[in-house]
């Protein structure tokens, strides 16, 4: 049994053709449809954070919330409260709509809510001096599909007086 | 979104890995190769979706994969260079009744494997083989001396391509 060197001495190679792109009808229609999902995903359609700010009653409130989420994904929720007034705020409270939070499971907020009423989760922020800021941060795990609307309210408290600053939020949860 | 990039990276890496380990490995599955194939999805599944339990995530991942596969095949069709890079070239294992030792070692094909294919083709002696080719898909094609001689001349006609 003999051996030879490893050079191509085999059958004829296939001839080359004029290579052109030709798509079947189903591909011409289907590929753009298939391409749509990754493109939308890269553009951030399926996940995104919303940021809203409002001022009033000596407060500047900024809410960062999950605007678009996918089922069971955990997303951050942050509320920043800055005292822009001239007086210290002893007992400002941040109120989260319970109806809104009901669309999520595993809701964790820091600092933890001191009270849960029929309508709100209430987090108390103590001793915010003029120019100072406090933050409530947490995580939400998307549970219910669909569009969920609610609001985050910051009430200056008795010392600060004034109206509550209300920021409406909306989250779309994809299945 | 992250899942699109994750699928693209894993796809390119797995394609690179399969290209590197060679065509022979996935043509005939030994126990080791079977274990390898079973382990790949186990290893990459977490990295692909990162515990994403949503239908939207699954659809995005699958459509990303389909698009990558489609565009890879489009690139291969359009460019011979891309085709050469992505798919393995056939390797000649036997020429005119003789083993091509370097080629067989390079492709990790044993004489026994060539003989198995010869037996399937109804041949018993190496001298009966004009060419044994390890094809791009990992299968070994046997062209007997007689068949190659008989078809001489016909092959030349077939080299032209109809418009």
Coordinates of C-alpha atoms in Angstrom, one line a residue:
Chain A
X1 CA 0.0 0.0 0.0
X2 CA 1.8 3.1 -1.2
X3 CA 1.5 6.8 -0.2
X4 CA 1.7 9.9 -2.2
X5 CA 2.1 13.6 -1.4
X6 CA -0.9 15.7 -0.4
X7 CA -1.4 17.7 -3.5
X8 CA -4.7 18.0 -5.4
X9 CA -4.7 15.4 -8.1
X10 CA -8.4 14.7 -7.8
X11 CA -11.5 15.0 -9.9
X12 CA -12.1 18.2 -11.8
X13 CA -13.1 21.2 -9.7
X14 CA -16.7 22.5 -10.2
X15 CA -16.8 25.3 -12.8
X16 CA -17.5 28.8 -11.6
X17 CA -20.8 30.5 -12.4
X18 CA -21.8 34.2 -12.6
X19 CA -22.7 34.6 -9.0
X20 CA -25.8 36.7 -8.6
X21 CA -28.3 37.2 -5.9
X22 CA -31.7 35.8 -6.7
X23 CA -34.3 35.6 -4.0
X24 CA -37.4 33.5 -3.9
X25 CA -40.7 35.4 -3.4
X26 CA -41.1 34.0 0.1
X27 CA -37.6 35.2 0.9
X28 CA -38.1 38.6 -0.6
X29 CA -41.1 39.0 1.7
X30 CA -40.0 37.0 4.7
X31 CA -36.5 38.2 5.3
X32 CA -37.5 41.9 5.8
X33 CA -40.1 40.6 8.3
X34 CA -37.5 38.6 10.1
X35 CA -35.1 41.5 10.0
X36 CA -37.7 43.8 11.5
X37 CA -37.5 42.3 15.0
X38 CA -33.7 42.6 15.5
X39 CA -33.8 46.1 14.0
X40 CA -36.5 47.2 16.3
X41 CA -34.7 45.6 19.2
X42 CA -31.5 47.4 18.3
X43 CA -33.4 50.7 18.1
X44 CA -34.6 50.1 21.7
X45 CA -38.3 49.5 21.0
X46 CA -38.4 46.5 23.3
X47 CA -36.7 48.0 26.3
X48 CA -36.0 51.5 27.3
X49 CA -35.9 53.8 30.3
X50 CA -38.1 56.9 30.6
X51 CA -37.0 60.0 32.4
X52 CA -39.3 62.7 33.6
X53 CA -38.8 65.8 35.7
X54 CA -41.0 68.3 37.4
X55 CA -40.6 71.2 39.7
X56 CA -42.9 72.8 42.2
X57 CA -43.3 73.6 45.9
X58 CA -39.6 74.1 46.3
X59 CA -38.8 70.6 44.9
X60 CA -37.2 69.3 41.7
X61 CA -38.3 65.7 41.2
X62 CA -36.8 63.4 38.5
X63 CA -38.1 59.9 37.9
X64 CA -36.3 57.3 35.9
X65 CA -38.6 54.4 35.2
X66 CA -38.9 51.4 32.9
X67 CA -40.8 52.7 29.9
X68 CA -40.6 49.5 27.8
X69 CA -39.8 46.1 29.4
X70 CA -40.1 42.4 28.5
X71 CA -41.8 39.9 30.7
X72 CA -39.9 39.0 33.8
X73 CA -37.1 41.4 33.2
X74 CA -35.9 43.4 36.2
X75 CA -35.6 47.1 35.6
X76 CA -34.5 50.0 37.9
X77 CA -36.8 52.7 39.2
X78 CA -35.2 55.8 40.6
X79 CA -36.8 59.0 42.1
X80 CA -34.5 61.9 42.8
X81 CA -35.8 64.7 45.0
X82 CA -33.9 67.9 45.3
X83 CA -34.8 70.7 47.7
X84 CA -34.7 73.8 45.6
X85 CA -36.6 75.9 48.1
X86 CA -35.3 78.0 51.0
X87 CA -36.5 75.8 53.8
X88 CA -35.5 72.4 55.1
X89 CA -38.0 69.6 54.5
X90 CA -38.4 67.4 57.5
X91 CA -40.8 64.9 56.2
X92 CA -41.2 64.8 52.5
X93 CA -42.8 61.7 51.2
X94 CA -42.6 59.9 47.9
X95 CA -45.8 58.1 46.9
X96 CA -45.9 55.3 44.3
X97 CA -49.3 54.3 42.8
X98 CA -50.2 50.8 44.0
X99 CA -52.1 50.2 40.8
X100 CA -49.0 50.9 38.8
X101 CA -46.7 48.7 41.0
X102 CA -49.3 45.9 40.9
X103 CA -48.1 45.2 37.3
X104 CA -44.7 44.2 38.8
X105 CA -43.6 41.5 41.1
X106 CA -40.6 41.6 43.4
X107 CA -40.9 45.3 44.0
X108 CA -38.0 46.5 46.1
X109 CA -37.5 50.1 47.1
X110 CA -34.7 51.7 49.1
X111 CA -35.4 53.3 51.6
X112 CA -38.2 50.8 52.2
X113 CA -41.8 52.1 52.3
X114 CA -42.9 53.2 55.7
X115 CA -46.6 52.9 54.9
X116 CA -48.8 51.1 52.4
X117 CA -52.1 52.7 51.9
X118 CA -55.0 51.6 49.7
X119 CA -53.6 53.8 46.9
X120 CA -49.9 54.3 47.6
X121 CA -46.6 52.9 48.7
X122 CA -45.2 55.7 50.8
X123 CA -41.5 56.3 51.3
X124 CA -40.5 59.1 53.8
X125 CA -37.5 61.2 53.1
X126 CA -36.2 63.0 56.2
X127 CA -34.2 66.2 56.6
X128 CA -33.7 67.5 53.1
X129 CA -31.9 70.8 53.6
X130 CA -32.0 73.5 50.9
X131 CA -29.8 72.4 48.0
X132 CA -29.7 68.8 49.1
X133 CA -31.1 65.8 47.3
X134 CA -32.4 62.4 48.3
X135 CA -33.0 59.4 46.2
X136 CA -35.4 56.5 46.3
X137 CA -34.2 53.6 44.1
X138 CA -35.6 50.2 43.5
X139 CA -36.1 47.4 41.1
X140 CA -39.3 46.2 39.4
X141 CA -39.8 42.8 37.8
X142 CA -42.3 43.0 35.0
X143 CA -45.1 40.6 35.5
X144 CA -48.3 41.7 33.7
X145 CA -48.3 42.2 30.0
X146 CA -49.7 45.4 28.5
X147 CA -49.7 49.1 29.2
X148 CA -49.6 50.3 32.8
X149 CA -50.1 53.8 33.8
X150 CA -49.5 55.4 37.2
X151 CA -47.8 58.2 38.9
X152 CA -45.1 59.1 41.4
X153 CA -45.9 61.9 43.8
X154 CA -43.6 63.8 46.0
X155 CA -45.4 65.6 48.9
X156 CA -43.2 68.3 50.6
X157 CA -44.8 67.6 54.0
X158 CA -46.2 69.9 56.6
X159 CA -43.0 71.8 57.1
X160 CA -42.5 72.5 53.4
X161 CA -46.1 73.2 52.7
X162 CA -47.3 73.4 49.1
X163 CA -48.7 71.1 46.5
X164 CA -47.5 67.6 45.7
X165 CA -45.4 67.3 42.6
X166 CA -46.9 64.6 40.5
X167 CA -45.2 62.8 37.7
X168 CA -47.2 60.4 35.5
X169 CA -45.3 57.3 34.4
X170 CA -46.2 54.6 31.9
X171 CA -44.7 51.2 31.3
X172 CA -45.4 48.9 28.4
X173 CA -44.6 45.2 29.2
X174 CA -44.1 42.9 26.2
X175 CA -45.0 39.3 26.6
Chain B
X1 CA -30.9 45.4 22.4
X2 CA -28.3 43.2 24.0
X3 CA -29.8 39.9 22.8
X4 CA -29.2 40.7 19.2
X5 CA -25.5 41.3 19.8
X6 CA -25.2 38.2 22.0
X7 CA -26.7 36.0 19.4
X8 CA -24.5 37.5 16.7
X9 CA -21.4 37.1 18.8
X10 CA -22.2 33.5 19.7
X11 CA -23.2 32.6 16.1
X12 CA -19.9 34.0 14.7
X13 CA -17.9 32.2 17.4
X14 CA -19.6 28.9 17.0
X15 CA -19.2 29.1 13.2
X16 CA -15.5 29.9 13.7
X17 CA -15.1 27.0 16.1
X18 CA -16.8 24.5 13.8
X19 CA -14.7 25.8 10.9
X20 CA -11.5 25.4 13.0
X21 CA -12.2 21.8 14.3
X22 CA -12.8 20.7 10.7
X23 CA -15.4 19.0 8.6
X24 CA -14.6 15.5 9.6
X25 CA -15.7 16.0 13.2
X26 CA -19.3 16.5 12.5
X27 CA -19.8 14.1 9.7
X28 CA -19.7 10.9 11.7
X29 CA -20.4 11.4 15.4
X30 CA -18.2 9.6 17.8
X31 CA -19.1 9.6 21.5
X32 CA -16.8 12.6 22.1
X33 CA -18.2 14.5 19.2
X34 CA -21.8 13.8 20.2
X35 CA -21.0 15.1 23.7
X36 CA -19.5 18.2 22.2
X37 CA -22.6 18.9 20.1
X38 CA -24.8 18.4 23.1
X39 CA -22.8 20.6 25.3
X40 CA -22.6 23.6 23.0
X41 CA -26.3 24.6 23.4
X42 CA -26.1 24.0 27.1
X43 CA -23.1 26.3 27.5
X44 CA -24.3 29.1 25.3
X45 CA -28.0 29.2 26.2
X46 CA -27.5 31.2 29.3
X47 CA -25.2 33.6 27.6
X48 CA -27.6 34.0 24.7
X49 CA -30.7 35.1 26.6
X50 CA -29.4 35.9 30.1
X51 CA -32.4 34.4 31.8
X52 CA -34.8 36.3 29.5
X53 CA -38.1 34.4 29.9
X54 CA -40.1 36.6 27.5
X55 CA -41.6 35.5 24.2
X56 CA -40.4 38.8 22.7
X57 CA -36.8 38.0 23.7
X58 CA -37.1 34.5 22.1
X59 CA -38.6 35.8 18.9
X60 CA -35.9 38.5 18.7
X61 CA -33.2 35.8 19.3
X62 CA -34.5 33.4 16.7
X63 CA -35.1 36.0 14.1
X64 CA -31.6 37.4 14.6
X65 CA -30.2 33.9 14.1
X66 CA -32.3 33.3 11.0
X67 CA -31.1 36.6 9.6
X68 CA -27.5 35.8 10.3
X69 CA -27.8 32.4 8.6
X70 CA -29.5 34.0 5.6
X71 CA -27.0 36.8 5.2
X72 CA -24.1 34.4 5.6
X73 CA -25.5 32.3 2.8
X74 CA -26.0 35.4 0.7
X75 CA -22.4 36.5 1.2
X76 CA -21.2 33.0 0.4
X77 CA -23.3 33.0 -2.8
X78 CA -22.1 36.5 -3.8
X79 CA -18.4 36.0 -3.1
X80 CA -16.2 33.0 -3.7
X81 CA -13.6 34.4 -1.3
X82 CA -16.2 34.5 1.5
X83 CA -17.3 31.0 0.6
X84 CA -13.8 29.7 0.8
X85 CA -13.3 31.3 4.2
X86 CA -16.5 30.0 5.7
X87 CA -16.8 26.6 4.2
X88 CA -14.1 24.0 4.1
X89 CA -12.6 22.9 0.8
X90 CA -12.8 19.2 -0.2
X91 CA -9.6 17.3 0.5
X92 CA -8.2 14.5 -1.6
X93 CA -7.4 11.4 0.5
X94 CA -6.6 8.8 -2.2
X95 CA -5.3 9.4 -5.7
X96 CA -4.9 6.5 -8.2
X97 CA -4.9 3.8 -5.6
X98 CA -2.5 5.6 -3.1
X99 CA -3.2 7.2 0.2
X100 CA -2.3 10.8 0.4
X101 CA -0.7 10.6 3.8
X102 CA -0.3 14.3 4.6
X103 CA -3.8 15.0 3.6
X104 CA -5.2 12.1 5.7
X105 CA -3.3 13.2 8.7
X106 CA -4.3 16.8 8.3
X107 CA -8.0 15.8 8.1
X108 CA -7.6 13.1 10.8
X109 CA -9.0 10.4 8.6
X110 CA -7.8 6.9 9.2
X111 CA -7.2 4.2 6.5
X112 CA -10.0 2.2 8.1
X113 CA -12.5 5.0 7.5
X114 CA -11.5 5.2 3.8
X115 CA -11.8 1.4 3.6
X116 CA -15.3 1.6 5.2
X117 CA -16.4 4.0 2.4
X118 CA -14.7 1.8 -0.2
X119 CA -16.7 -1.2 1.0
X120 CA -19.9 0.7 0.9
X121 CA -19.0 1.5 -2.7
X122 CA -18.5 -2.2 -3.4
X123 CA -14.7 -1.9 -3.7
X124 CA -12.2 -4.1 -1.8
X125 CA -8.7 -2.9 -2.9
X126 CA -7.2 0.5 -2.8
X127 CA -6.0 0.1 -6.3
X128 CA -9.6 0.1 -7.4
X129 CA -10.0 3.7 -6.2
X130 CA -9.1 6.5 -8.5
X131 CA -10.0 9.2 -6.0
X132 CA -11.3 9.4 -2.5
X133 CA -12.5 12.9 -1.6
X134 CA -13.3 14.2 1.8
X135 CA -16.2 16.5 0.9
X136 CA -17.0 19.8 2.5
X137 CA -19.8 18.2 4.5
X138 CA -17.4 15.7 6.0
X139 CA -18.5 12.7 3.9
X140 CA -16.0 10.6 1.9
X141 CA -16.8 10.2 -1.8
X142 CA -15.2 7.2 -3.6
X143 CA -14.6 7.4 -7.3
X144 CA -13.6 4.0 -8.7
X145 CA -10.9 3.7 -11.4
X146 CA -13.4 2.1 -13.8
X147 CA -16.1 4.7 -13.4
X148 CA -13.6 7.5 -13.8
X149 CA -12.2 6.0 -17.0
X150 CA -15.7 5.3 -18.3
X151 CA -16.8 8.8 -17.8
X152 CA -13.7 10.3 -19.4
X153 CA -14.7 12.9 -21.9
X154 CA -18.2 13.3 -20.4
X155 CA -16.7 15.4 -17.6
X156 CA -15.1 17.8 -20.1
X157 CA -18.6 18.4 -21.6
X158 CA -20.0 19.0 -18.2
X159 CA -17.5 21.7 -17.3
X160 CA -19.5 24.3 -19.3
X161 CA -22.4 25.8 -17.6
X162 CA -25.7 26.5 -19.3
X163 CA -26.7 30.1 -19.3

